[in-house]
Every structure is written in structure tokens, then in C-alpha cells.
Tab-separated table of C-alpha atoms and ligand atoms in Angstrom:
chain	number	residue	atom	x	y	z
A	23	MET	CA	-157.154	6.201	-92.590
A	24	LYS	CA	-160.293	5.480	-94.374
A	25	CYS	CA	-160.146	5.111	-97.730
A	26	ASP	CA	-161.271	6.991	-100.192
A	27	TRP	CA	-164.486	5.651	-102.309
A	28	LYS	CA	-162.886	6.351	-105.859
A	29	GLN	CA	-160.045	4.376	-105.027
A	30	SER	CA	-162.117	1.328	-103.670
A	31	VAL	CA	-163.973	1.829	-107.215
A	32	LYS	CA	-160.961	1.041	-109.187
A	33	ASP	CA	-159.766	-1.149	-106.238
A	34	SER	CA	-162.531	-3.379	-107.004
A	35	ILE	CA	-162.423	-6.850	-109.173
A	36	VAL	CA	-163.080	-6.461	-113.118
A	37	ALA	CA	-160.966	-9.122	-114.068
A	38	THR	CA	-162.155	-12.586	-114.718
A	39	GLU	CA	-158.831	-14.075	-113.916
A	40	GLU	CA	-157.962	-12.677	-110.475
A	41	LEU	CA	-161.703	-14.387	-110.176
A	42	ALA	CA	-160.758	-17.742	-111.214
A	43	GLY	CA	-157.837	-17.308	-109.560
A	44	ARG	CA	-159.097	-16.779	-106.323
A	45	PHE	CA	-162.079	-19.044	-106.014
A	46	GLY	CA	-160.126	-21.861	-108.581
A	47	LEU	CA	-162.968	-21.155	-111.963
A	48	ASP	CA	-162.789	-21.830	-115.288
A	49	PRO	CA	-161.886	-18.512	-116.598
A	50	ALA	CA	-163.243	-19.987	-119.949
A	51	VAL	CA	-166.514	-20.228	-118.540
A	52	LEU	CA	-166.264	-16.388	-117.026
A	53	ASP	CA	-164.873	-14.508	-119.557
A	54	PRO	CA	-168.218	-15.282	-122.386
A	55	VAL	CA	-170.715	-13.954	-119.552
A	56	ASN	CA	-168.207	-10.831	-118.848
A	57	ARG	CA	-168.066	-9.956	-122.049
A	58	ARG	CA	-171.901	-9.894	-122.678
A	59	TYR	CA	-172.182	-9.054	-119.158
A	60	PRO	CA	-169.486	-7.233	-117.301
A	61	LEU	CA	-168.001	-8.194	-113.990
A	62	ARG	CA	-167.195	-5.585	-111.022
A	63	ILE	CA	-167.165	-6.555	-107.090
A	64	THR	CA	-166.015	-4.103	-104.810
A	65	ARG	CA	-163.263	-6.030	-102.076
A	66	HIS	CA	-165.507	-4.958	-99.566
A	67	TYR	CA	-168.653	-7.455	-100.969
A	68	LEU	CA	-166.311	-10.057	-101.843
A	69	GLY	CA	-165.298	-10.067	-98.511
A	70	LEU	CA	-168.761	-11.038	-97.303
A	71	ILE	CA	-168.958	-14.355	-99.116
A	72	ARG	CA	-168.357	-17.102	-96.882
A	73	GLN	CA	-167.772	-19.984	-99.449
A	74	MET	CA	-168.296	-20.411	-103.422
A	75	GLY	CA	-172.035	-20.754	-103.843
A	76	ASP	CA	-173.851	-18.449	-101.122
A	77	PRO	CA	-175.779	-15.944	-101.249
A	78	ILE	CA	-173.618	-13.284	-101.988
A	79	TRP	CA	-171.436	-15.067	-104.225
A	80	ARG	CA	-174.518	-15.533	-106.419
A	81	GLN	CA	-175.578	-12.570	-106.427
A	82	CYS	CA	-172.247	-11.020	-108.027
A	83	ILE	CA	-169.818	-13.896	-109.862
A	84	PRO	CA	-170.629	-14.202	-113.381
A	85	ASP	CA	-172.511	-17.545	-114.201
A	86	GLU	CA	-173.269	-19.465	-117.618
A	87	ARG	CA	-177.090	-19.493	-117.154
A	88	GLU	CA	-176.760	-15.625	-117.781
A	89	LEU	CA	-175.975	-16.710	-121.316
A	90	ARG	CA	-178.312	-19.552	-121.672
A	91	ASP	CA	-181.948	-17.455	-121.510
A	92	ALA	CA	-183.867	-17.385	-124.883
A	93	SER	CA	-187.185	-16.586	-124.145
A	94	ALA	CA	-186.760	-13.791	-122.226
A	95	LEU	CA	-186.763	-10.262	-123.513
A	96	PRO	CA	-184.027	-7.777	-122.682
A	97	ASP	CA	-186.259	-4.959	-121.484
A	98	PRO	CA	-189.854	-6.325	-120.874
A	99	LEU	CA	-191.183	-3.441	-119.044
A	100	ASN	CA	-190.902	-1.585	-122.209
A	101	GLU	CA	-188.590	1.333	-120.482
A	102	ASN	CA	-187.450	2.096	-123.500
A	103	GLY	CA	-190.525	2.822	-125.108
A	104	LEU	CA	-191.906	4.614	-122.148
A	105	SER	CA	-188.596	6.877	-122.524
A	106	PRO	CA	-189.509	10.992	-123.889
A	107	VAL	CA	-185.907	11.838	-124.102
A	108	PRO	CA	-182.643	9.561	-123.535
A	109	GLY	CA	-182.098	8.490	-119.625
A	110	LEU	CA	-185.613	9.301	-118.612
A	111	ILE	CA	-188.484	7.308	-117.830
A	112	HIS	CA	-191.506	8.379	-117.864
A	113	ARG	CA	-194.485	6.002	-116.737
A	114	TYR	CA	-196.686	6.939	-114.351
A	115	PRO	CA	-197.904	11.113	-114.503
A	116	ASP	CA	-196.381	12.247	-111.633
A	117	ARG	CA	-193.058	10.697	-111.316
A	118	VAL	CA	-189.901	9.962	-113.677
A	119	VAL	CA	-187.400	7.857	-113.150
A	120	TRP	CA	-183.770	9.570	-114.385
A	121	LEU	CA	-181.293	7.149	-115.477
A	122	VAL	CA	-178.013	9.368	-114.704
A	123	SER	CA	-175.282	6.620	-114.457
A	124	ASN	CA	-174.868	3.831	-116.317
A	125	VAL	CA	-172.493	2.135	-113.649
A	126	CYS	CA	-171.947	0.996	-110.199
A	127	ALA	CA	-170.116	-0.603	-107.597
A	128	VAL	CA	-171.080	-3.928	-108.092
A	129	TYR	CA	-172.926	-5.220	-110.967
A	130	CYS	CA	-175.174	-7.861	-109.505
A	131	ARG	CA	-176.011	-10.383	-111.725
A	132	PHE	CA	-179.881	-10.542	-111.562
A	133	CYS	CA	-180.227	-6.805	-112.397
A	134	MET	CA	-183.061	-5.826	-114.037
A	135	ARG	CA	-181.091	-3.110	-116.277
A	136	LYS	CA	-178.481	-5.383	-117.303
A	137	ARG	CA	-179.301	-4.866	-121.074
A	138	GLN	CA	-177.455	-1.783	-120.347
A	139	VAL	CA	-175.688	-1.194	-116.898
A	140	GLY	CA	-172.032	-1.356	-117.102
A	141	CYS	CA	-172.265	-1.401	-120.900
A	142	HIS	CA	-171.217	1.566	-122.745
A	143	ASN	CA	-173.806	3.961	-124.305
A	144	ASP	CA	-174.738	6.697	-124.498
A	145	SER	CA	-177.971	6.707	-122.590
A	146	THR	CA	-176.717	8.926	-119.896
A	147	GLU	CA	-173.733	10.951	-121.370
A	148	ALA	CA	-173.629	14.513	-120.145
A	149	SER	CA	-175.442	16.056	-123.603
A	150	CYS	CA	-178.720	14.537	-122.054
A	151	PHE	CA	-178.945	16.232	-118.975
A	152	SER	CA	-180.143	19.499	-120.307
A	153	ALA	CA	-182.392	17.624	-122.329
A	154	VAL	CA	-183.917	16.041	-119.300
A	155	LEU	CA	-183.999	18.811	-117.410
A	156	GLU	CA	-186.288	20.450	-119.749
A	157	TYR	CA	-188.555	17.812	-119.906
A	158	ILE	CA	-188.935	17.532	-115.936
A	159	ARG	CA	-189.208	21.465	-116.302
A	160	GLU	CA	-192.262	21.482	-118.957
A	161	THR	CA	-193.934	18.836	-117.539
A	162	GLY	CA	-195.679	20.502	-114.679
A	163	THR	CA	-197.189	16.718	-113.624
A	164	ILE	CA	-194.294	15.898	-112.010
A	165	ARG	CA	-193.955	15.967	-108.586
A	166	ASP	CA	-191.547	13.048	-107.858
A	167	VAL	CA	-188.114	12.335	-109.272
A	168	VAL	CA	-186.605	9.073	-109.047
A	169	LEU	CA	-182.420	8.963	-109.707
A	170	SER	CA	-181.360	5.637	-110.886
A	171	GLY	CA	-179.427	4.041	-113.318
A	172	GLY	CA	-176.739	2.370	-112.450
A	173	ASP	CA	-175.891	3.734	-108.867
A	174	PRO	CA	-176.748	7.763	-108.969
A	175	LEU	CA	-173.959	7.630	-106.279
A	176	LEU	CA	-171.386	6.409	-108.302
A	177	LEU	CA	-171.154	9.988	-109.953
A	178	ASP	CA	-169.282	12.819	-108.038
A	179	ASP	CA	-170.541	14.768	-105.360
A	180	GLU	CA	-169.816	18.110	-107.717
A	181	ARG	CA	-171.693	16.097	-110.562
A	182	LEU	CA	-174.728	15.315	-107.660
A	183	SER	CA	-174.932	18.912	-106.581
A	184	TYR	CA	-175.427	19.635	-110.673
A	185	ILE	CA	-178.036	17.692	-110.449
A	186	LEU	CA	-180.056	18.259	-107.282
A	187	SER	CA	-179.556	22.010	-107.498
A	188	SER	CA	-181.315	21.406	-111.044
A	189	LEU	CA	-184.036	19.669	-110.004
A	190	ARG	CA	-184.443	22.010	-107.063
A	191	SER	CA	-185.080	24.768	-109.188
A	192	ILE	CA	-187.642	23.539	-110.742
A	193	PRO	CA	-190.911	24.525	-108.494
A	194	HIS	CA	-193.292	21.371	-109.628
A	195	VAL	CA	-190.634	18.994	-108.348
A	196	ASP	CA	-191.507	18.375	-105.088
A	197	ILE	CA	-189.710	15.089	-103.871
A	198	ILE	CA	-186.164	13.117	-105.088
A	199	ARG	CA	-185.686	9.903	-104.215
A	200	ILE	CA	-182.146	8.140	-104.453
A	201	GLY	CA	-182.144	4.144	-105.185
A	202	THR	CA	-178.741	3.528	-104.413
A	203	ARG	CA	-176.933	0.018	-103.687
A	204	VAL	CA	-173.495	1.901	-102.471
A	205	PRO	CA	-174.924	1.616	-98.485
A	206	VAL	CA	-174.505	-2.878	-99.444
A	207	THR	CA	-171.524	-2.514	-101.554
A	208	LEU	CA	-169.558	0.786	-101.399
A	209	PRO	CA	-170.313	2.016	-98.040
A	210	GLU	CA	-167.230	4.050	-97.684
A	211	ARG	CA	-168.854	6.577	-100.137
A	212	ILE	CA	-171.673	7.900	-98.187
A	213	THR	CA	-169.041	10.724	-96.628
A	214	PRO	CA	-170.245	13.315	-94.345
A	215	ALA	CA	-169.826	15.260	-97.266
A	216	LEU	CA	-172.313	13.612	-99.674
A	217	CYS	CA	-175.045	13.561	-96.575
A	218	ALA	CA	-174.003	17.585	-96.093
A	219	LEU	CA	-175.151	17.475	-99.943
A	220	LEU	CA	-177.776	15.514	-100.230
A	221	GLN	CA	-179.088	17.467	-96.926
A	222	ARG	CA	-179.393	20.741	-98.944
A	223	HIS	CA	-181.505	19.760	-101.426
A	224	HIS	CA	-184.502	18.133	-98.828
A	225	PRO	CA	-186.878	16.651	-99.514
A	226	VAL	CA	-184.476	14.144	-100.398
A	227	TYR	CA	-185.507	9.628	-99.886
A	228	VAL	CA	-182.828	7.129	-100.376
A	229	ASN	CA	-183.896	3.655	-101.593
A	230	THR	CA	-180.991	1.295	-100.809
A	231	HIS	CA	-181.073	-2.511	-101.811
A	232	PHE	CA	-180.496	-5.173	-99.211
A	233	ASN	CA	-180.734	-8.824	-100.220
A	234	HIS	CA	-179.801	-10.943	-97.352
A	235	PRO	CA	-178.612	-10.517	-93.626
A	236	TRP	CA	-175.284	-11.046	-94.095
A	237	GLU	CA	-175.197	-7.816	-96.293
A	238	VAL	CA	-176.485	-5.727	-93.002
A	239	THR	CA	-172.816	-5.157	-91.933
A	240	PRO	CA	-170.960	-2.929	-89.268
A	241	GLU	CA	-170.291	-0.910	-92.490
A	242	SER	CA	-173.263	-0.865	-94.226
A	243	SER	CA	-175.203	-0.224	-90.842
A	244	GLY	CA	-172.789	2.895	-90.523
A	245	ALA	CA	-173.347	4.262	-94.185
A	246	CYS	CA	-177.279	4.040	-93.124
A	247	ALA	CA	-176.776	5.651	-89.941
A	248	MET	CA	-174.992	8.502	-91.464
A	249	LEU	CA	-178.242	9.146	-94.218
A	250	ALA	CA	-180.742	8.681	-91.437
A	251	ASP	CA	-179.166	11.189	-89.037
A	252	ALA	CA	-179.018	13.287	-92.416
A	253	GLY	CA	-182.956	13.733	-91.853
A	254	ILE	CA	-183.317	11.318	-95.104
A	255	PRO	CA	-185.690	8.414	-94.862
A	256	LEU	CA	-184.539	5.261	-95.737
A	257	GLY	CA	-186.506	2.909	-97.207
A	258	ASN	CA	-185.148	-0.338	-98.866
A	259	GLN	CA	-186.023	-2.757	-102.220
A	260	THR	CA	-185.676	-6.275	-101.894
A	261	VAL	CA	-185.319	-8.538	-105.142
A	262	LEU	CA	-186.780	-12.250	-104.665
A	263	LEU	CA	-184.132	-14.520	-105.647
A	264	ASN	CA	-184.270	-18.070	-106.133
A	265	GLY	CA	-181.472	-19.368	-104.006
A	266	VAL	CA	-180.486	-16.243	-102.223
A	267	ASN	CA	-183.063	-14.991	-100.398
A	268	ASP	CA	-186.490	-17.478	-101.617
A	269	ASP	CA	-186.908	-18.699	-97.540
A	270	PRO	CA	-189.437	-16.563	-95.173
A	271	ALA	CA	-186.694	-16.877	-92.143
A	272	VAL	CA	-183.977	-15.304	-94.415
A	273	MET	CA	-186.617	-12.544	-95.112
A	274	ALA	CA	-187.836	-11.834	-91.563
A	275	GLU	CA	-184.552	-11.435	-90.378
A	276	LEU	CA	-183.342	-9.534	-93.345
A	277	PHE	CA	-186.400	-7.213	-92.676
A	278	ARG	CA	-185.835	-7.323	-89.102
A	279	ALA	CA	-182.175	-6.396	-89.240
A	280	LEU	CA	-182.840	-3.324	-91.475
A	281	LEU	CA	-185.730	-1.913	-89.350
A	282	SER	CA	-183.089	-1.972	-86.373
A	283	ILE	CA	-180.472	0.601	-89.136
A	284	ARG	CA	-183.706	2.545	-89.690
A	285	VAL	CA	-184.094	1.542	-93.279
A	286	LYS	CA	-187.944	0.893	-93.653
A	287	PRO	CA	-188.539	-1.983	-96.385
A	288	TYR	CA	-190.645	-0.691	-99.002
A	289	TYR	CA	-190.539	-3.154	-102.018
A	290	LEU	CA	-190.008	-7.034	-102.566
A	291	HIS	CA	-189.634	-7.086	-106.186
A	292	GLN	CA	-190.709	-10.649	-107.567
A	293	MET	CA	-188.194	-10.821	-110.108
A	294	ASP	CA	-188.720	-8.989	-113.626
A	295	LEU	CA	-188.681	-11.286	-116.514
A	296	VAL	CA	-185.322	-10.170	-117.859
A	297	LYS	CA	-183.137	-11.738	-120.356
A	298	GLY	CA	-180.096	-13.433	-118.682
A	299	THR	CA	-181.437	-13.641	-115.084
A	300	CYS	CA	-183.641	-16.977	-115.431
A	301	HIS	CA	-181.664	-18.722	-112.751
A	302	PHE	CA	-182.997	-16.305	-110.583
A	303	ARG	CA	-186.532	-16.279	-110.618
A	304	THR	CA	-189.207	-18.018	-108.176
A	305	SER	CA	-192.482	-18.387	-108.436
A	306	VAL	CA	-194.900	-15.833	-107.772
A	307	GLU	CA	-195.888	-18.446	-105.095
A	308	LYS	CA	-193.188	-18.409	-103.308
A	309	GLY	CA	-193.271	-15.065	-102.933
A	310	LEU	CA	-197.219	-15.206	-101.817
A	311	GLU	CA	-195.763	-18.000	-98.912
A	312	ILE	CA	-193.048	-15.622	-97.477
A	313	MET	CA	-195.702	-12.635	-97.251
A	314	ALA	CA	-198.076	-15.039	-95.327
A	315	ALA	CA	-195.296	-15.924	-92.631
A	316	LEU	CA	-194.041	-12.558	-92.365
A	317	ARG	CA	-197.841	-11.074	-91.319
A	318	GLY	CA	-197.953	-11.061	-87.830
A	319	HIS	CA	-194.841	-12.653	-86.973
A	320	VAL	CA	-193.014	-9.451	-87.577
A	321	SER	CA	-193.758	-5.628	-87.178
A	322	GLY	CA	-195.321	-4.677	-89.513
A	323	MET	CA	-193.187	-1.935	-90.283
A	324	ALA	CA	-190.643	-4.414	-91.215
A	325	VAL	CA	-192.926	-5.612	-93.899
A	326	PRO	CA	-193.077	-4.583	-97.381
A	327	TYR	CA	-195.272	-4.437	-100.677
A	328	TYR	CA	-194.814	-7.328	-102.541
A	329	VAL	CA	-194.914	-6.396	-106.230
A	330	VAL	CA	-194.883	-7.632	-109.239
A	331	ASP	CA	-193.674	-4.847	-112.040
A	332	LEU	CA	-196.445	-5.890	-115.296
A	333	PRO	CA	-194.473	-6.292	-118.864
A	334	GLY	CA	-195.103	-3.722	-121.322
A	335	GLY	CA	-194.754	-1.254	-118.453
A	336	LYS	CA	-197.980	-1.239	-117.099
A	337	GLY	CA	-196.743	-0.634	-113.692
A	338	LYS	CA	-196.049	-1.983	-110.020
A	339	VAL	CA	-199.094	-4.399	-108.663
A	340	PRO	CA	-198.862	-5.597	-104.964
A	341	LEU	CA	-199.068	-9.107	-104.631
A	342	LEU	CA	-201.041	-10.353	-101.759
A	343	PRO	CA	-201.859	-13.884	-100.169
A	344	GLY	CA	-204.985	-14.235	-101.599
A	345	HIS	CA	-203.917	-13.733	-105.103
A	346	GLU	CA	-204.073	-17.272	-106.470
A	347	ARG	CA	-203.361	-18.419	-109.595
A	348	ARG	CA	-206.277	-19.305	-112.142
A	349	GLY	CA	-206.161	-22.939	-113.119
A	350	ASP	CA	-204.774	-21.606	-116.268
A	351	GLY	CA	-201.732	-21.253	-115.075
A	352	ALA	CA	-202.329	-17.168	-115.239
A	353	PHE	CA	-202.865	-14.230	-112.681
A	354	ARG	CA	-205.204	-11.602	-112.960
A	355	LEU	CA	-204.649	-8.648	-111.625
A	356	THR	CA	-205.470	-4.856	-111.873
A	357	THR	CA	-203.171	-2.220	-113.000
A	358	TYR	CA	-203.008	1.383	-111.334
A	359	ARG	CA	-205.438	2.430	-114.387
A	360	GLY	CA	-208.168	-0.374	-113.189
A	361	GLU	CA	-207.331	-2.156	-116.702
A	362	VAL	CA	-207.666	-5.764	-115.533
A	363	VAL	CA	-204.345	-8.055	-117.418
A	364	GLU	CA	-203.273	-11.334	-116.994
A	365	TYR	CA	-199.815	-11.768	-115.347
A	366	ARG	CA	-197.897	-14.897	-116.578
A	367	GLU	CA	-194.408	-16.430	-116.015
A	368	LEU	CA	-192.252	-17.781	-118.754
B	404	LIG	C1	-190.902	1.685	-109.956
B	404	LIG	C2	-191.173	2.861	-110.836
B	404	LIG	C3	-191.266	4.169	-110.370
B	404	LIG	C4	-191.804	4.459	-108.908
B	404	LIG	O1	-192.753	3.534	-108.078
B	404	LIG	P1	-193.202	3.868	-106.218
B	404	LIG	O2	-194.354	2.883	-106.500
B	404	LIG	O3	-193.969	5.299	-106.653
B	404	LIG	O4	-191.730	3.661	-105.996
B	404	LIG	C5	-191.589	5.331	-111.531
B	404	LIG	N1	-191.413	4.586	-112.663
B	404	LIG	C6	-191.162	4.075	-112.802
B	404	LIG	C7	-190.978	3.448	-114.487
B	404	LIG	C8	-191.005	2.820	-112.143
B	404	LIG	O5	-190.338	1.720	-112.311
B	405	LIG	S1	-176.887	-2.165	-108.458
B	405	LIG	FE1	-178.464	-1.678	-108.880
B	405	LIG	S2	-178.511	-1.081	-111.088
B	405	LIG	FE2	-176.416	-1.734	-110.443
B	405	LIG	S3	-176.379	-4.041	-110.944
B	405	LIG	FE3	-176.972	-4.000	-109.038
B	405	LIG	S4	-179.354	-4.092	-109.169
B	405	LIG	FE4	-178.377	-3.544	-111.295
């Protein structure tokens, strides 16, 4: 019998001793990192590690470099500043991001919300839900609500049902998107009951988060098939990560594999300049090189937009080969508002 997903979350690795014992690591190195940025790895995801230091390993095993990132800010995109009510980010006129959960099945070491994900705070407490819903109800320009977090699908079906039906009772909310990594990290979360629930609230889109071809497994493929069969269009957001997927051949293999499981590559994200993630950063040139290598060589359906999310919350800008660096090291980019800004790496 298939294991219950809540049990799988309980059974995931959260203790540094277990990790240290299994891989012969030093708990004295892991512990301080874990205290600042919590550890959690599901048995499924842990099972994808083939050897220490490999692309799966790097994404989930705490690294002391997370604590040695002095230059970067915890919230460079100013999400907290663009939050009209706690738990909601309203940056673009017609869409909002609602942080409905603070927890994930696996805590990715490169997470752009690592300032708060996995930490106990009040931003997602039930008491805020009514304030968020009221804001959305009163803001008639909002057509598109992105549920994010943390991972929305770590909420149970009852809570999700409440959120989805509340949103559906607001006439100007047109589409609902769910950003989730559970197809990759906790595929058993995608149950027939969950698919039926999502299907009752269409149009619902799911954007998942695969970063490496090894994450495309029979289990994650099965989870995506169930969602697709429920009529849910599936997109994928990949983060360009040093030592994980910063290679045109790896990316081509990943994006082809995603298309074959009915997941459309949507965004390839340049790493945000978030504190605690410096060892994952790549240059913009690397991303442009990957995009140039994909173009013409893989199905156009397999090619995502390569985007940089501009510091300060100015929005995402697609980067194309041809966006070259200027002599002073900056890129000159145009925001969705038409403002020309300079983008500099740290
Ligand atoms: C990425 C993002 C969105 C959604 O952007 P799309 O380009 O429509 O996918 C909305 N709000 C915020 C704050 C975002 O970061
Ligand atoms: S699943 Fe998403 S929100 Fe959760 S830790 Fe990973 S990147 Fe961050």
C-alpha cells in the first residue's frame, strides 16, 4: 500500500545527526547552518542522491557557505515592502502572490525565500487569511492569484479547499496558480482526492519546480500525469544553479524530459541575490550561453524564458542572447513599466 503523504513528511530527515551519520559528515558543521536555515529532506528526494556532492545533494544538504554570505540581502526583491497585508505580495497590477504556507517537503538550500521558509513566524497564520481574502476581494484589478510559500501543497485538502473556494467566490479572480515542488520532492502528495479538489476550481494552473533530469523519476512523472489528466496545465520553473544545472546539455535533457511528461518549461530563473545562497550563483553569461545552445536544438516548446527578477521588486525581465554586459559590468534592462534600469551582480 502506498504510504500516506503526511506520514512521509513526518518520516523526512530533519536531524543533522542522521544526515551526518549516513554520509560521514561533521555535525558541528551542519548544526549552525540548520539552526539558521532548517533542514528537511524527504526519503524520496534523499533516494535520488547518487553520491556526495552530486546535483541532488547540493540542492538539499546544508552547506557552511550559507552562513558566509555577507554582501547579500535577505529580501532583495523587497517582497516584504510590497506586501499590503501580511502573507500577500502585490507587485504587478493584475496579479498577486499569496504565501499560504511556510513549510516545504524539502528545504532547498538555494531558496529565494530562505529568510522565512521553514522558520516559525506569523506571516501565514490562519488569522491573516481573512485579511488577504478581503484585500483580494476589494482590489478589482487582481485577476490572477499565485499560491506560493513555502509549498501550498503541504496544506491538507481541507485547508486548500477553503482557500480555493474562497478565491472562486471572488468574481474578478480569473485564474489560480499553484507553485509547488511536491511532484519532485513528495510525489505521493498528488492523490486522486487532491486532483479532484483542484479540478473543481478550474482554471487552476500548477507550476512545478524541477532543476535536474535526475528529478524526473517514475514517481514525479506519475504525479505530473495525474495532474495533467485532471486538466491542469503544468508549467515548470527552474533555477539556474552553480554546480547543479549550469550546463547546456543538462538543461536540454531536463527540458526535453519535462515536455515528455506534459510539463511546459516556463521560466529559467537567474539566481536572486538572496543572502545565504551565494555559492549557487552563476553569471548571466552562463544563462545566456545555455539559452543560445537551446535555441534551434530543442523543440521551441521546451525553451523557457530566462528571467532575472530585478532587485527592489521592479519585476521579472526576460534575458536573451544579445543582452550583453556593458563595459562597466552592468546590464541595461527595461522593466515592464518601461523604466530602464541597471542590473549588477554582486
Ligand atoms: C513572479 C511573480 C509573479 C508572477 O509573474 P508572471 O510573470 O505572471 O508569472 C507575480 N508577482 C510576483 C511578486 C512575482 O514574483
Ligand atoms: S520548495 Fe520552493 S519555497 Fe520550498 S524551499 Fe524549495 S525553493 Fe523554497
